[in-house]
Short mmCIF file of C-alpha atoms in Angstrom, two decimals:
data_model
loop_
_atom_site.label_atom_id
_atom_site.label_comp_id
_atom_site.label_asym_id
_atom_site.label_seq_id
_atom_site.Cartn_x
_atom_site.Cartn_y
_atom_site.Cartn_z
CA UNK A 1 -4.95 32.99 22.72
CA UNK A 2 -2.46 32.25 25.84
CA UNK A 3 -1.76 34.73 28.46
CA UNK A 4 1.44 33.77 29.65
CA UNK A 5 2.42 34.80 33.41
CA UNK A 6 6.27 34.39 32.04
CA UNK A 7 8.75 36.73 30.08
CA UNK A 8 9.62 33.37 27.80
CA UNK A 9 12.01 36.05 26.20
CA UNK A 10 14.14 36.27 29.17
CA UNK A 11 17.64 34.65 28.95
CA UNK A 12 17.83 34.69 32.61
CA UNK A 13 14.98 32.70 32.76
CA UNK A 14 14.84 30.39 30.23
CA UNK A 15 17.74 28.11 30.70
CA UNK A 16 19.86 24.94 28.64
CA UNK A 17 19.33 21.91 30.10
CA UNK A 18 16.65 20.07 32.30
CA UNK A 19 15.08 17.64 30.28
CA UNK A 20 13.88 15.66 32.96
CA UNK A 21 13.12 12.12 32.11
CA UNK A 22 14.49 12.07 28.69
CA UNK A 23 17.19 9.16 29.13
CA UNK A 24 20.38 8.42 30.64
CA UNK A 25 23.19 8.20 28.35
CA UNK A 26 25.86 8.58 31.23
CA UNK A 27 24.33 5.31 32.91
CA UNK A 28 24.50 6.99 36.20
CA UNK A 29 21.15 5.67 37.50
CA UNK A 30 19.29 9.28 36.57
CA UNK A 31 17.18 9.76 33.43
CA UNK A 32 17.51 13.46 33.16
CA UNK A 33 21.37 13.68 31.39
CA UNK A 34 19.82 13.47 27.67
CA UNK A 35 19.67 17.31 26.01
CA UNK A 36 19.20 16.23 23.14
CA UNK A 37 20.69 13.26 19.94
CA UNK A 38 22.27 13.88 16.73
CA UNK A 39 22.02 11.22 13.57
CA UNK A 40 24.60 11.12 11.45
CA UNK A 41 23.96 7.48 9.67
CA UNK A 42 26.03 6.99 6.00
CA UNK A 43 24.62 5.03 4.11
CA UNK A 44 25.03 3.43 0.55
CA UNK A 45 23.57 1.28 -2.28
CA UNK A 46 24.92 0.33 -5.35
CA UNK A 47 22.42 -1.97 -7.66
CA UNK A 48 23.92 -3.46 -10.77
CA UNK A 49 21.88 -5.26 -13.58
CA UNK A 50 22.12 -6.93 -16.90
CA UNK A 51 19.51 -8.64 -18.95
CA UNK A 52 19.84 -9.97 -22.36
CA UNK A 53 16.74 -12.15 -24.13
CA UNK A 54 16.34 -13.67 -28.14
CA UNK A 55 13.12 -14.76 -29.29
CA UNK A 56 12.22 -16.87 -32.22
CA UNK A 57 8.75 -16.74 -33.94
CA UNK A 58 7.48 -19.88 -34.93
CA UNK A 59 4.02 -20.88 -37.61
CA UNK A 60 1.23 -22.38 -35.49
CA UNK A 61 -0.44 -22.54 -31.79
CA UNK A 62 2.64 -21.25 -30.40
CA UNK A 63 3.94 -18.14 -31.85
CA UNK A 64 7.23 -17.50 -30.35
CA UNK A 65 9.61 -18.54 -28.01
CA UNK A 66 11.45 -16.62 -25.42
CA UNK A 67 14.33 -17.05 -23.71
CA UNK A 68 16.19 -14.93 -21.59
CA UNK A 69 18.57 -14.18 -18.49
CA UNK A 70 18.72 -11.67 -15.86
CA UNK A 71 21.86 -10.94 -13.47
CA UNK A 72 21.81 -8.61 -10.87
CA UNK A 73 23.78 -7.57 -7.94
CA UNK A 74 23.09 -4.94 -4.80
CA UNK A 75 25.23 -3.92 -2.40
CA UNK A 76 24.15 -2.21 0.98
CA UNK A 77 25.41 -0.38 3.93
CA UNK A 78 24.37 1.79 6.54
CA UNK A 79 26.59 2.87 9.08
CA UNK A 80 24.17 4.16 11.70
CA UNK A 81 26.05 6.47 14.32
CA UNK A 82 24.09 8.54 16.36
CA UNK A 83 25.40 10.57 19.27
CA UNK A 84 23.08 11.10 22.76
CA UNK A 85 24.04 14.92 24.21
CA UNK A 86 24.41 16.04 27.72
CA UNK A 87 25.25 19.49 28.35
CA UNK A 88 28.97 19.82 29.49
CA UNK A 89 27.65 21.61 32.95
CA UNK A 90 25.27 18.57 33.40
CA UNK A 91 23.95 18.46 36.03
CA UNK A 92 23.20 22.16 36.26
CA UNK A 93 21.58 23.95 33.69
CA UNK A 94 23.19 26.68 31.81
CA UNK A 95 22.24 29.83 30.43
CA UNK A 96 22.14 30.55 26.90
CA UNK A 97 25.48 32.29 26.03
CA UNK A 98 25.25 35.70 25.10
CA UNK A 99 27.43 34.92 21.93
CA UNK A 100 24.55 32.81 20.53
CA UNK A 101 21.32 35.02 21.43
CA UNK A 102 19.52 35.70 18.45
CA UNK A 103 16.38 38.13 18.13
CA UNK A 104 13.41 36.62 20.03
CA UNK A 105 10.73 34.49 18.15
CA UNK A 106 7.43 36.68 18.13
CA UNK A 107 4.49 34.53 19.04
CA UNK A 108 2.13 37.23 19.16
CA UNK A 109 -0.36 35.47 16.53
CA UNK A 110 -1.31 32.98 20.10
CA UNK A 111 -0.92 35.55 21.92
CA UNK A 112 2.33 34.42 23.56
CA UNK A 113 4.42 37.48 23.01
CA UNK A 114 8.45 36.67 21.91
CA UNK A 115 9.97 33.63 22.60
CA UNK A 116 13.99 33.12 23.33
CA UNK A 117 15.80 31.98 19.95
CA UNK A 118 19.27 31.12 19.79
CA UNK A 119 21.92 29.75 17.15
CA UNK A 120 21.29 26.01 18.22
CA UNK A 121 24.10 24.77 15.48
CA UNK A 122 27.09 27.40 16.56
CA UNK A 123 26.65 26.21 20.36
CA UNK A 124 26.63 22.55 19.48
CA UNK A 125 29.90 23.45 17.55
CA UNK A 126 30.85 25.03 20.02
CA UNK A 127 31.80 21.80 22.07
CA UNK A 128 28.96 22.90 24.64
CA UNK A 129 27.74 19.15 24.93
CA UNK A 130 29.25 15.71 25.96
CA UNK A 131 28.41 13.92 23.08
CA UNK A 132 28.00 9.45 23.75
CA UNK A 133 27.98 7.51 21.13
CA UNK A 134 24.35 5.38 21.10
CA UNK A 135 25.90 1.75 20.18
CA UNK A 136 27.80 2.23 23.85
CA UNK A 137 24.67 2.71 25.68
CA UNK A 138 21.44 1.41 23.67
CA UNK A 139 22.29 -2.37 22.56
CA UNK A 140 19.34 -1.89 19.86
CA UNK A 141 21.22 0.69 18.15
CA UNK A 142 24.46 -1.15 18.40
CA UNK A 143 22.52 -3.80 15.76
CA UNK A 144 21.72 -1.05 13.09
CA UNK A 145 25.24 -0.78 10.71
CA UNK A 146 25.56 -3.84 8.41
CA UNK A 147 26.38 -4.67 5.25
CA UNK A 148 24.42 -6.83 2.83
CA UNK A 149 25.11 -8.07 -0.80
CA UNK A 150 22.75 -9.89 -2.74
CA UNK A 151 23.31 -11.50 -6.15
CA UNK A 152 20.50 -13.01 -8.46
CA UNK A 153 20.55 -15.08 -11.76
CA UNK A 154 17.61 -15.07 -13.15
CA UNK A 155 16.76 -17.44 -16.46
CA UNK A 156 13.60 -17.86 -18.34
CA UNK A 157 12.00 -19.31 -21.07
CA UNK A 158 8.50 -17.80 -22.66
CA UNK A 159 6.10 -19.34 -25.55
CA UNK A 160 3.50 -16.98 -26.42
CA UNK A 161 0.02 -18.73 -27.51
CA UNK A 162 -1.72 -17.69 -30.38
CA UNK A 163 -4.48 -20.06 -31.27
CA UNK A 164 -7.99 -21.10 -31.30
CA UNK A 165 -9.93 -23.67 -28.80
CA UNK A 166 -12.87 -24.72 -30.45
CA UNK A 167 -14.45 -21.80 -32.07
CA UNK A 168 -12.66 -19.57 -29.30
CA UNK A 169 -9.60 -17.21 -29.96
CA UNK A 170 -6.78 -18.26 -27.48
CA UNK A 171 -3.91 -15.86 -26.67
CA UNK A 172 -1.40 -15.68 -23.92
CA UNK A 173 2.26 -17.19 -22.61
CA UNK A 174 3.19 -20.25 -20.31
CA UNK A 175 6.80 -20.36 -19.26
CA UNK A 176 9.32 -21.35 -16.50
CA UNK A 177 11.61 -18.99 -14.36
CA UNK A 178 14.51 -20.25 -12.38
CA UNK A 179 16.02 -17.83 -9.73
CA UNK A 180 19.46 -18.34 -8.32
CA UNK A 181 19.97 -16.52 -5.05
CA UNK A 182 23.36 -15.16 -3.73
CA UNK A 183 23.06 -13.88 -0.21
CA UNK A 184 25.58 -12.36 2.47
CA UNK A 185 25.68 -10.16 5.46
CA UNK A 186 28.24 -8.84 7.92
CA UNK A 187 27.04 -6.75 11.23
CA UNK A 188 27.51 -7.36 14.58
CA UNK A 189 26.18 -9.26 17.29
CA UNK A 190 25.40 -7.26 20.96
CA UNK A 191 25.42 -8.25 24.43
CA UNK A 192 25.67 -6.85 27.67
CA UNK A 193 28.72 -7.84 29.68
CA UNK A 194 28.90 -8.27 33.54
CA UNK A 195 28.85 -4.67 33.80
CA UNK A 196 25.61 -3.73 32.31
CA UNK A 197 27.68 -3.01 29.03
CA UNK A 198 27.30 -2.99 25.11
CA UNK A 199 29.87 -5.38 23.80
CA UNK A 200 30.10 -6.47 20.22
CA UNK A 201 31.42 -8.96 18.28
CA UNK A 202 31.04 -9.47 14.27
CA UNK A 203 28.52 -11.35 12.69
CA UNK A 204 28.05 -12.99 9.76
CA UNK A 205 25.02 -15.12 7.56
CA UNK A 206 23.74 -15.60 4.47
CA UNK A 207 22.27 -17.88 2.08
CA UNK A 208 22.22 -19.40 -1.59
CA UNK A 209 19.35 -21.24 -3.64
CA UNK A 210 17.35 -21.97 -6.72
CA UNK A 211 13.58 -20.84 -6.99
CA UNK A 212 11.41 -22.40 -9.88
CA UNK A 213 8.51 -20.30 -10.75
CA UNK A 214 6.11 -21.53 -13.35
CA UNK A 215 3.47 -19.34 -15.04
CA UNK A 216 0.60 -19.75 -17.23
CA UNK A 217 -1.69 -16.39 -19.09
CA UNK A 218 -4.21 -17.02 -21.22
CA UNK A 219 -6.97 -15.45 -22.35
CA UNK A 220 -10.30 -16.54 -23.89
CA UNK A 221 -12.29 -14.27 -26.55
CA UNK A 222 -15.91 -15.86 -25.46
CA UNK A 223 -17.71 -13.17 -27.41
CA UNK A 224 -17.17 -9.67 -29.05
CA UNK A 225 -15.56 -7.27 -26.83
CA UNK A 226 -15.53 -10.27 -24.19
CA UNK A 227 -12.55 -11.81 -23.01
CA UNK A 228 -12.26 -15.10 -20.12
CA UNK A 229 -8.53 -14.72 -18.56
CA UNK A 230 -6.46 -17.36 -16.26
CA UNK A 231 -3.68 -16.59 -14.65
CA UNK A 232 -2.13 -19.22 -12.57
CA UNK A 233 1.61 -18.64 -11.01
CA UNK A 234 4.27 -19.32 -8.63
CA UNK A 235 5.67 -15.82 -7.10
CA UNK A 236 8.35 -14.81 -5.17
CA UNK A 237 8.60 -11.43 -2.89
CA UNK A 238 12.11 -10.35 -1.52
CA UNK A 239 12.50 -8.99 1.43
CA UNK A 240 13.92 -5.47 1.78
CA UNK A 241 17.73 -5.32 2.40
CA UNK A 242 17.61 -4.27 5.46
CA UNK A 243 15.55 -7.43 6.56
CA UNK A 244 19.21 -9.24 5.77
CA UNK A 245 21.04 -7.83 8.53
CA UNK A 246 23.07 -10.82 10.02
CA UNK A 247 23.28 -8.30 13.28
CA UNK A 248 21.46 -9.85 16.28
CA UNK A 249 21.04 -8.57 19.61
CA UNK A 250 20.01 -10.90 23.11
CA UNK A 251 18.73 -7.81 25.58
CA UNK A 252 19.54 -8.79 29.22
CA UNK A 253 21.54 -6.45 31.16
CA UNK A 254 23.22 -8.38 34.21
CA UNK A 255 24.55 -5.45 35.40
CA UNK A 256 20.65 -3.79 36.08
CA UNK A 257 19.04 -7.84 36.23
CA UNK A 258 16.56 -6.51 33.42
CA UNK A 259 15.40 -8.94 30.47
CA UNK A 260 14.02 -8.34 27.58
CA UNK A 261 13.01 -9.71 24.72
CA UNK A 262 15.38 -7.51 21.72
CA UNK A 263 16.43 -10.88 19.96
CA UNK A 264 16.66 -9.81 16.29
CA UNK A 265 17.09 -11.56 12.53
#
């Protein structure tokens, strides 16, 4: 339980604005111009797939044969805008208008008594805040829209094992899959120029091969209820889409003689 020493209710005390060392969108050498940051990223993802396989049964150690082939293709985007706020009186604070007071928050269950609440939303709307786009400012966030397509082929072939070894039953598949890769990206590549800042230019990369990945599952009935298995394979893990961003960033800021180390994909 608090005992407060201040009306927190009070709109004549409790004022927009103030942050202190939040951030400093307006690059004029203070940290305390950030009220707050709105994201607003758009983003979309398409994924389209076909997959067709035949397979032929067969007398003997091998049972059947598949074959089969796999085509898929994803598209990706994000545009990532986000907007860093200063309040338009910046850099005095500002009372809450009395157009956007709402009834105060009660906070009695701490012991705090009511707490100032206003309509947040309506005063944004309102046009009360200098809104700056991030990709201007923060070179990091100039890096974050891209595109990305990637197309795969994929073609296998199967046998299934049905058999004995010896006394022992002997079930399981060996087969071969061969993975063509289609890969392309567009985004943008950031700098700082002379005056400390964010320029961009577009960006481009991708990439196209084959990937052979060989299998082999068997298992072993050694006794009742008792089964030996081997698996032995060659696997393949793609990376998320968002890991193919051809955007790239090199973070030194002439301007400020800062380096850093924000070299990306």
């Amino acid at each position: 339980t608090f005992t407060p020493g201040l009306d927190y209710s009070d709109p004549s005390l409790i004022s927009l604005g103030g942050p202190q060392s939040w951030g400093d969108p307006l690059q004029n050498g203070n940290f305390d111009s950030q009220d707050g940051f709105i994201n607003t990223p758009t983003v979309e993802d398409e994924l389209y797939a076909i997959e067709t396989s035949v397979e032929r049964f067969l007398e003997g150690p091998i049972s059947s044969i598949e074959v089969g082939t796999r085509y898929s293709r994803r598209d990706k985007s994000l545009d990532d805008v986000g907007l860093y706020l200063t309040l338009a009186s910046y850099p005095d604070v500002q009372a809450v208008p009395d157009e956007y007071l709402l009834e105060p928050a009660s906070l009695d269950f701490i012991g705090m008594g009511d707490m100032l609440s206003y309509d947040s939303l309506g005063l944004y709307n309102s046009g009360a805040y200098i809104e700056t786009n991030a990709d201007t400012v923060d070179i990091s966030r100039s890096t974050n829209s891209y595109f990305v397509s990637e197309k795969i082929f994929t073609t296998y072939v199967m046998a299934n094992v049905d058999t004995h070894v010896g006394s022992l039953p002997v079930t399981g598949n060996f087969g071969l899959q061969a993975v063509y890769t289609d890969q392309g990206s567009d985004g943008l590549a950031a700098s700082f120029d002379d005056e400390g800042e964010v320029t961009t230019q577009p960006a481009s990369g991708g990439d196209k091969y084959w990937t052979f990945l060989p299998s082999l599952n068997l298992s072993f009935e050694v006794a009742e209820d008792q089964k030996l298995r081997l698996g032995l394979a060659r696997t393949m893990v793609r990376a998320r889409m968002d890991q193919l961003n051809a955007s790239m960033s090199f973070d030194f800021n002439p301007a400020k003689n800062v380096p850093g180390t924000d070299l990306e994909n």
